[in-house]
């Protein structure tokens, strides 16, 4: 059986995805060389962004699995080197980034931005409770407070102290009583202090929270965005080209139309919108009478306009507000409450719409009988 061609190997390597940059290693120019040896041995050298790349083993496994599926391959050997400064600069331009990541988000499977067009719709409350609901459902979750001017996630999740730094000079997120890992600008400023920052400072702060925090292995990192489509939202769109958005709105037409503009910003950056959550959808009295204080139907209308699912309709709830103020999310304190059930339903919708495995490999048809992977790994070139 003849060995494969370099073109065939390169095509298979398009299925190998950098889990941090979320693109193919072929597209990113990370495949340094492909050599086809006698007897069906294939040698591939992959260039990493840093010598101590924490996801090197993922590349090794992914390349071996993909290449070994080709007919005529008997052995696969993978070697590594490091991109030069010039190559890193070219990659930064390709990605539209000012700085390449150094591994902090490598183990985060899904980044979910919780956004709204305007303030006062309960976006932070939804972020805190969604993170707690995901954790309660068995999915490791974190919450990053990107609402620099109106940070409230620490209070809502019941954590407020100075984070520590580990031996690798990474900031350690705080563990909330609900099990959610939390990071916020609120941990670094005096209590109730105003944050008066302009665009460049905001960009640097958000970048540091993404790249200099030891998030470790998380299935979901939820980002509580500030209202609107300002500097922070655009920074995140540039730094996280594969992040997904959940849009929070209230039923009234004013909130729905403004939220639509926020969703359009995400679409302009080719960011996927997972769905819509309608908050304050109605109030039910102890006697069972229901009042639509903020109108009705805005969430479904927005979801229809965006062609995405309505993940949940969360009723107007005094306990939801009270538990947010005391730092004990309603979804864990009162899991059977109507608002808790609606938020848990929305969390399950997020899980259903996101991959459950680290996206190192794109789905590819399994070979009926893959040849064994063997050989000696190539030396790492520093």
CSV table of N, CA, C and O in Angstrom, one decimal, residues 22-113:
chain,number,residue,atom,x,y,z
A,22,UNK,N,-8.6,28.4,19.0
A,22,UNK,CA,-9.9,27.9,18.4
A,22,UNK,C,-9.8,27.8,16.9
A,22,UNK,O,-10.8,28.0,16.2
A,23,UNK,N,-8.7,27.6,16.3
A,23,UNK,CA,-8.5,27.5,14.9
A,23,UNK,C,-7.6,26.3,14.6
A,23,UNK,O,-6.9,25.8,15.4
A,24,UNK,N,-7.7,25.9,13.3
A,24,UNK,CA,-6.8,24.7,12.9
A,24,UNK,C,-5.4,25.1,12.9
A,24,UNK,O,-5.0,26.2,12.6
A,25,UNK,N,-4.5,24.1,13.3
A,25,UNK,CA,-3.1,24.4,13.3
A,25,UNK,C,-2.5,24.7,11.9
A,25,UNK,O,-1.5,25.3,11.8
A,26,UNK,N,-3.2,24.1,10.9
A,26,UNK,CA,-2.8,24.4,9.5
A,26,UNK,C,-3.1,25.9,9.2
A,26,UNK,O,-2.3,26.6,8.7
A,27,UNK,N,-4.3,26.3,9.5
A,27,UNK,CA,-4.7,27.7,9.3
A,27,UNK,C,-3.8,28.7,10.1
A,27,UNK,O,-3.5,29.8,9.6
A,28,UNK,N,-3.4,28.3,11.3
A,28,UNK,CA,-2.6,29.2,12.1
A,28,UNK,C,-1.1,29.2,11.7
A,28,UNK,O,-0.3,29.9,12.3
A,29,UNK,N,-0.7,28.3,10.7
A,29,UNK,CA,0.7,28.2,10.3
A,29,UNK,C,1.6,27.5,11.3
A,29,UNK,O,2.8,27.8,11.4
A,30,UNK,N,1.0,26.6,12.1
A,30,UNK,CA,1.7,26.0,13.2
A,30,UNK,C,2.4,24.6,12.8
A,30,UNK,O,3.1,24.0,13.6
A,31,UNK,N,2.1,24.2,11.6
A,31,UNK,CA,2.7,23.0,11.0
A,31,UNK,C,4.0,23.3,10.4
A,31,UNK,O,4.0,23.9,9.3
A,32,UNK,N,5.1,23.0,11.1
A,32,UNK,CA,6.4,23.4,10.6
A,32,UNK,C,6.8,22.5,9.4
A,32,UNK,O,7.4,23.0,8.4
A,33,UNK,N,6.6,21.2,9.5
A,33,UNK,CA,7.1,20.4,8.4
A,33,UNK,C,6.3,19.0,8.5
A,33,UNK,O,5.8,18.6,9.5
A,34,UNK,N,6.2,18.4,7.3
A,34,UNK,CA,5.6,17.1,7.2
A,34,UNK,C,6.6,16.3,6.3
A,34,UNK,O,6.9,16.7,5.2
A,35,UNK,N,7.1,15.2,6.8
A,35,UNK,CA,8.0,14.3,6.1
A,35,UNK,C,7.4,12.9,6.0
A,35,UNK,O,7.0,12.3,7.0
A,36,UNK,N,7.4,12.3,4.8
A,36,UNK,CA,6.9,11.0,4.6
A,36,UNK,C,8.1,10.1,4.4
A,36,UNK,O,8.9,10.2,3.4
A,37,UNK,N,8.3,9.1,5.3
A,37,UNK,CA,9.5,8.2,5.2
A,37,UNK,C,9.1,6.9,4.6
A,37,UNK,O,7.9,6.5,4.4
A,38,UNK,N,10.1,6.1,4.3
A,38,UNK,CA,9.9,4.8,3.7
A,38,UNK,C,9.2,3.9,4.8
A,38,UNK,O,9.4,4.0,6.0
A,39,UNK,N,8.3,3.0,4.3
A,39,UNK,CA,7.6,2.1,5.2
A,39,UNK,C,6.4,2.7,5.8
A,39,UNK,O,5.8,2.1,6.7
A,40,UNK,N,6.0,3.9,5.4
A,40,UNK,CA,4.8,4.5,5.9
A,40,UNK,C,4.9,5.3,7.2
A,40,UNK,O,3.9,5.6,7.9
A,41,UNK,N,6.2,5.6,7.6
A,41,UNK,CA,6.4,6.5,8.7
A,41,UNK,C,6.2,8.0,8.4
A,41,UNK,O,6.7,8.4,7.4
A,42,UNK,N,5.4,8.7,9.1
A,42,UNK,CA,5.1,10.1,8.9
A,42,UNK,C,5.6,10.9,10.1
A,42,UNK,O,5.3,10.6,11.2
A,43,UNK,N,6.4,11.9,9.8
A,43,UNK,CA,7.0,12.8,10.8
A,43,UNK,C,6.4,14.2,10.7
A,43,UNK,O,6.5,14.8,9.6
A,44,UNK,N,5.8,14.7,11.7
A,44,UNK,CA,5.2,16.0,11.7
A,44,UNK,C,5.8,16.9,12.8
A,44,UNK,O,6.0,16.4,14.0
A,45,UNK,N,6.2,18.1,12.5
A,45,UNK,CA,6.7,19.0,13.5
A,45,UNK,C,5.7,20.2,13.6
A,45,UNK,O,5.4,20.8,12.6
A,46,UNK,N,5.3,20.4,14.9
A,46,UNK,CA,4.3,21.4,15.2
A,46,UNK,C,5.0,22.6,15.9
A,46,UNK,O,5.8,22.3,16.9
A,47,UNK,N,4.8,23.8,15.5
A,47,UNK,CA,5.4,24.9,16.2
A,47,UNK,C,4.4,25.5,17.2
A,47,UNK,O,3.3,25.8,16.9
A,48,UNK,N,4.9,25.6,18.5
A,48,UNK,CA,4.1,26.1,19.6
A,48,UNK,C,4.4,27.6,19.8
A,48,UNK,O,5.4,28.1,19.4
A,49,UNK,N,3.4,28.3,20.5
A,49,UNK,CA,3.6,29.7,20.8
A,49,UNK,C,4.6,29.9,21.9
A,49,UNK,O,5.2,31.0,22.0
A,50,UNK,N,4.8,28.9,22.7
A,50,UNK,CA,5.7,29.0,23.8
A,50,UNK,C,6.3,27.6,24.1
A,50,UNK,O,5.6,26.6,24.0
A,51,UNK,N,7.6,27.6,24.6
A,51,UNK,CA,8.2,26.3,24.8
A,51,UNK,C,7.5,25.4,25.8
A,51,UNK,O,7.4,24.2,25.7
A,52,UNK,N,7.0,26.1,26.9
A,52,UNK,CA,6.3,25.4,27.9
A,52,UNK,C,4.8,25.3,27.8
A,52,UNK,O,4.1,25.3,28.7
A,53,UNK,N,4.4,25.2,26.5
A,53,UNK,CA,2.9,25.2,26.2
A,53,UNK,C,2.2,24.1,27.0
A,53,UNK,O,2.6,22.9,26.9
A,54,UNK,N,1.2,24.4,27.8
A,54,UNK,CA,0.6,23.4,28.7
A,54,UNK,C,-0.3,22.4,27.9
A,54,UNK,O,-0.8,21.4,28.4
A,55,UNK,N,-0.6,22.7,26.6
A,55,UNK,CA,-1.5,21.9,25.8
A,55,UNK,C,-0.7,21.1,24.8
A,55,UNK,O,-1.3,20.6,23.8
A,56,UNK,N,0.6,21.0,25.0
A,56,UNK,CA,1.4,20.2,24.0
A,56,UNK,C,0.9,18.8,23.9
A,56,UNK,O,0.8,18.2,22.8
A,57,UNK,N,0.5,18.1,25.0
A,57,UNK,CA,0.1,16.8,24.9
A,57,UNK,C,-1.2,16.6,24.1
A,57,UNK,O,-1.4,15.6,23.4
A,58,UNK,N,-2.1,17.7,24.1
A,58,UNK,CA,-3.3,17.6,23.3
A,58,UNK,C,-2.9,17.6,21.8
A,58,UNK,O,-3.5,16.8,21.0
A,59,UNK,N,-1.9,18.4,21.4
A,59,UNK,CA,-1.5,18.4,20.0
A,59,UNK,C,-0.9,17.0,19.6
A,59,UNK,O,-1.2,16.5,18.5
A,60,UNK,N,-0.1,16.5,20.5
A,60,UNK,CA,0.5,15.2,20.2
A,60,UNK,C,-0.5,14.1,20.0
A,60,UNK,O,-0.4,13.4,19.0
A,61,UNK,N,-1.5,14.1,20.9
A,61,UNK,CA,-2.5,13.1,20.7
A,61,UNK,C,-3.4,13.3,19.5
A,61,UNK,O,-3.7,12.4,18.7
A,62,UNK,N,-3.7,14.6,19.2
A,62,UNK,CA,-4.6,14.9,18.1
A,62,UNK,C,-3.9,14.6,16.7
A,62,UNK,O,-4.5,14.0,15.8
A,63,UNK,N,-2.7,15.0,16.6
A,63,UNK,CA,-1.9,14.8,15.4
A,63,UNK,C,-1.8,13.3,15.1
A,63,UNK,O,-2.0,12.8,14.0
A,64,UNK,N,-1.4,12.5,16.1
A,64,UNK,CA,-1.2,11.1,16.0
A,64,UNK,C,-2.5,10.4,15.6
A,64,UNK,O,-2.6,9.6,14.7
A,65,UNK,N,-3.6,10.8,16.2
A,65,UNK,CA,-4.9,10.2,15.9
A,65,UNK,C,-5.4,10.5,14.4
A,65,UNK,O,-5.8,9.6,13.7
A,66,UNK,N,-5.2,11.8,14.0
A,66,UNK,CA,-5.7,12.1,12.7
A,66,UNK,C,-4.8,11.5,11.6
A,66,UNK,O,-5.3,10.9,10.6
A,67,UNK,N,-3.5,11.6,11.7
A,67,UNK,CA,-2.6,11.1,10.7
A,67,UNK,C,-2.7,9.6,10.6
A,67,UNK,O,-2.6,9.0,9.5
A,68,UNK,N,-2.8,8.9,11.7
A,68,UNK,CA,-2.9,7.4,11.7
A,68,UNK,C,-4.1,6.9,11.0
A,68,UNK,O,-4.1,5.7,10.6
A,69,UNK,N,-5.1,7.7,10.7
A,69,UNK,CA,-6.3,7.2,10.0
A,69,UNK,C,-6.1,7.1,8.5
A,69,UNK,O,-6.9,6.6,7.8
A,70,UNK,N,-5.0,7.7,8.0
A,70,UNK,CA,-4.7,7.7,6.6
A,70,UNK,C,-4.2,6.3,6.2
A,70,UNK,O,-3.4,5.6,6.9
A,71,UNK,N,-4.6,5.8,5.0
A,71,UNK,CA,-4.2,4.5,4.5
A,71,UNK,C,-2.7,4.6,4.2
A,71,UNK,O,-2.2,5.6,3.6
A,72,UNK,N,-2.0,3.6,4.5
A,72,UNK,CA,-0.5,3.5,4.2
A,72,UNK,C,0.4,4.0,5.3
A,72,UNK,O,1.6,4.0,5.2
A,73,UNK,N,-0.2,4.6,6.4
A,73,UNK,CA,0.6,5.1,7.5
A,73,UNK,C,0.8,3.9,8.5
A,73,UNK,O,-0.2,3.3,9.0
A,74,UNK,N,2.0,3.7,8.9
A,74,UNK,CA,2.4,2.6,9.8
A,74,UNK,C,2.9,3.2,11.1
A,74,UNK,O,2.7,2.6,12.2
A,75,UNK,N,3.5,4.4,11.1
A,75,UNK,CA,4.0,5.0,12.3
A,75,UNK,C,3.8,6.6,12.2
A,75,UNK,O,3.9,7.1,11.1
A,76,UNK,N,3.6,7.2,13.3
A,76,UNK,CA,3.5,8.6,13.4
A,76,UNK,C,4.4,9.2,14.5
A,76,UNK,O,4.3,8.7,15.6
A,77,UNK,N,5.3,10.1,14.1
A,77,UNK,CA,6.2,10.7,15.0
A,77,UNK,C,6.0,12.2,15.0
A,77,UNK,O,5.9,12.8,14.0
A,78,UNK,N,5.8,12.8,16.2
A,78,UNK,CA,5.5,14.2,16.4
A,78,UNK,C,6.6,14.9,17.1
A,78,UNK,O,7.0,14.5,18.2
A,79,UNK,N,7.1,16.0,16.5
A,79,UNK,CA,8.1,16.8,17.2
A,79,UNK,C,7.6,18.2,17.4
A,79,UNK,O,6.6,18.6,16.7
A,80,UNK,N,8.3,19.0,18.2
A,80,UNK,CA,7.8,20.3,18.5
A,80,UNK,C,9.0,21.3,18.4
A,80,UNK,O,10.1,21.0,18.8
A,81,UNK,N,8.7,22.5,17.9
A,81,UNK,CA,9.6,23.6,18.1
A,81,UNK,C,8.8,24.9,18.5
A,81,UNK,O,7.6,24.7,18.8
A,82,UNK,N,9.4,26.0,18.5
A,82,UNK,CA,8.7,27.3,19.0
A,82,UNK,C,8.7,28.3,17.9
A,82,UNK,O,9.7,28.5,17.1
A,83,UNK,N,7.6,29.0,17.7
A,83,UNK,CA,7.5,30.0,16.7
A,83,UNK,C,8.5,31.1,17.0
A,83,UNK,O,8.7,31.5,18.2
A,84,UNK,N,9.1,31.7,15.9
A,84,UNK,CA,10.0,32.8,16.1
A,84,UNK,C,9.2,34.1,16.5
A,84,UNK,O,8.0,34.1,16.3
A,85,UNK,N,9.9,35.1,16.9
A,85,UNK,CA,9.2,36.4,17.2
A,85,UNK,C,8.5,36.9,16.0
A,85,UNK,O,7.4,37.4,16.1
A,86,UNK,N,9.1,36.8,14.8
A,86,UNK,CA,8.5,37.3,13.6
A,86,UNK,C,7.2,36.5,13.3
A,86,UNK,O,6.2,37.0,13.0
A,87,UNK,N,7.3,35.2,13.5
A,87,UNK,CA,6.2,34.3,13.2
A,87,UNK,C,5.0,34.6,14.2
A,87,UNK,O,3.9,34.6,13.9
A,88,UNK,N,5.4,34.8,15.5
A,88,UNK,CA,4.4,35.2,16.5
A,88,UNK,C,3.7,36.5,16.1
A,88,UNK,O,2.5,36.7,16.3
A,89,UNK,N,4.5,37.5,15.6
A,89,UNK,CA,3.9,38.7,15.2
A,89,UNK,C,3.0,38.6,14.1
A,89,UNK,O,1.9,39.2,14.0
A,90,UNK,N,3.3,37.7,13.1
A,90,UNK,CA,2.4,37.4,12.0
A,90,UNK,C,1.1,36.8,12.5
A,90,UNK,O,0.0,37.1,12.0
A,91,UNK,N,1.3,35.9,13.5
A,91,UNK,CA,0.1,35.2,14.0
A,91,UNK,C,-0.8,36.2,14.8
A,91,UNK,O,-2.0,36.1,14.7
A,92,UNK,N,-0.2,37.1,15.5
A,92,UNK,CA,-1.0,38.1,16.2
A,92,UNK,C,-1.8,39.0,15.2
A,92,UNK,O,-2.9,39.3,15.4
A,93,UNK,N,-1.2,39.3,14.1
A,93,UNK,CA,-1.9,40.1,13.1
A,93,UNK,C,-3.0,39.3,12.5
A,93,UNK,O,-4.1,39.8,12.2
A,94,UNK,N,-2.8,38.0,12.2
A,94,UNK,CA,-3.8,37.1,11.7
A,94,UNK,C,-5.0,37.1,12.6
A,94,UNK,O,-6.2,37.1,12.2
A,95,UNK,N,-4.7,37.0,13.9
A,95,UNK,CA,-5.8,36.9,14.9
A,95,UNK,C,-6.4,38.2,15.3
A,95,UNK,O,-7.4,38.3,16.0
A,96,UNK,N,-5.7,39.3,15.0
A,96,UNK,CA,-6.2,40.6,15.4
A,96,UNK,C,-6.0,40.8,16.9
A,96,UNK,O,-6.7,41.5,17.6
A,97,UNK,N,-4.9,40.2,17.5
A,97,UNK,CA,-4.6,40.3,18.9
A,97,UNK,C,-3.4,41.1,19.2
A,97,UNK,O,-2.4,41.0,18.4
A,98,UNK,N,-3.3,41.7,20.3
A,98,UNK,CA,-2.1,42.4,20.7
A,98,UNK,C,-1.2,41.5,21.4
A,98,UNK,O,0.0,41.8,21.6
A,99,UNK,N,-1.6,40.3,21.9
A,99,UNK,CA,-0.8,39.4,22.7
A,99,UNK,C,-1.3,38.0,22.5
A,99,UNK,O,-2.5,37.8,22.6
A,100,UNK,N,-0.5,37.1,22.3
A,100,UNK,CA,-0.9,35.7,22.3
A,100,UNK,C,-1.1,35.1,23.7
A,100,UNK,O,-0.4,35.5,24.6
A,101,UNK,N,-2.1,34.2,23.9
A,101,UNK,CA,-2.3,33.7,25.2
A,101,UNK,C,-1.1,32.8,25.6
A,101,UNK,O,-0.4,32.2,24.8
A,102,UNK,N,-1.0,32.6,26.9
A,102,UNK,CA,0.1,31.8,27.4
A,102,UNK,C,-0.4,30.6,28.2
A,102,UNK,O,0.2,30.1,29.1
A,103,UNK,N,-1.6,30.2,27.9
A,103,UNK,CA,-2.1,28.9,28.5
A,103,UNK,C,-3.2,29.1,29.6
A,103,UNK,O,-3.7,28.1,30.0
A,104,UNK,N,-3.5,30.3,30.0
A,104,UNK,CA,-4.5,30.4,31.1
A,104,UNK,C,-5.9,29.9,30.8
A,104,UNK,O,-6.5,29.3,31.6
A,105,UNK,N,-6.3,30.1,29.5
A,105,UNK,CA,-7.6,29.6,29.1
A,105,UNK,C,-7.6,28.3,28.4
A,105,UNK,O,-8.6,27.8,27.8
A,106,UNK,N,-6.4,27.6,28.4
A,106,UNK,CA,-6.2,26.4,27.6
A,106,UNK,C,-7.2,25.3,28.0
A,106,UNK,O,-7.6,24.4,27.3
A,107,UNK,N,-7.5,25.3,29.3
A,107,UNK,CA,-8.3,24.2,29.9
A,107,UNK,C,-9.8,24.6,30.1
A,107,UNK,O,-10.5,23.8,30.6
A,108,UNK,N,-10.1,25.8,29.6
A,108,UNK,CA,-11.5,26.2,29.7
A,108,UNK,C,-12.2,25.8,28.4
A,108,UNK,O,-11.8,26.2,27.3
A,109,UNK,N,-13.2,24.9,28.5
A,109,UNK,CA,-13.9,24.4,27.3
A,109,UNK,C,-14.8,25.3,26.6
A,109,UNK,O,-14.8,25.4,25.4
A,110,UNK,N,-15.6,26.1,27.4
A,110,UNK,CA,-16.5,27.0,26.8
A,110,UNK,C,-16.5,28.4,27.5
A,110,UNK,O,-16.6,28.4,28.7
A,111,UNK,N,-16.4,29.4,26.7
A,111,UNK,CA,-16.5,30.8,27.2
A,111,UNK,C,-17.8,31.4,26.8
A,111,UNK,O,-18.1,31.5,25.6
A,112,UNK,N,-18.7,31.7,27.8
A,112,UNK,CA,-20.0,32.2,27.5
A,112,UNK,C,-20.1,33.7,28.0
A,112,UNK,O,-19.9,34.0,29.2
A,113,UNK,N,-20.4,34.6,27.1
A,113,UNK,CA,-20.6,36.0,27.4
A,113,UNK,C,-22.0,36.3,27.7
A,113,UNK,O,-22.9,36.0,26.8
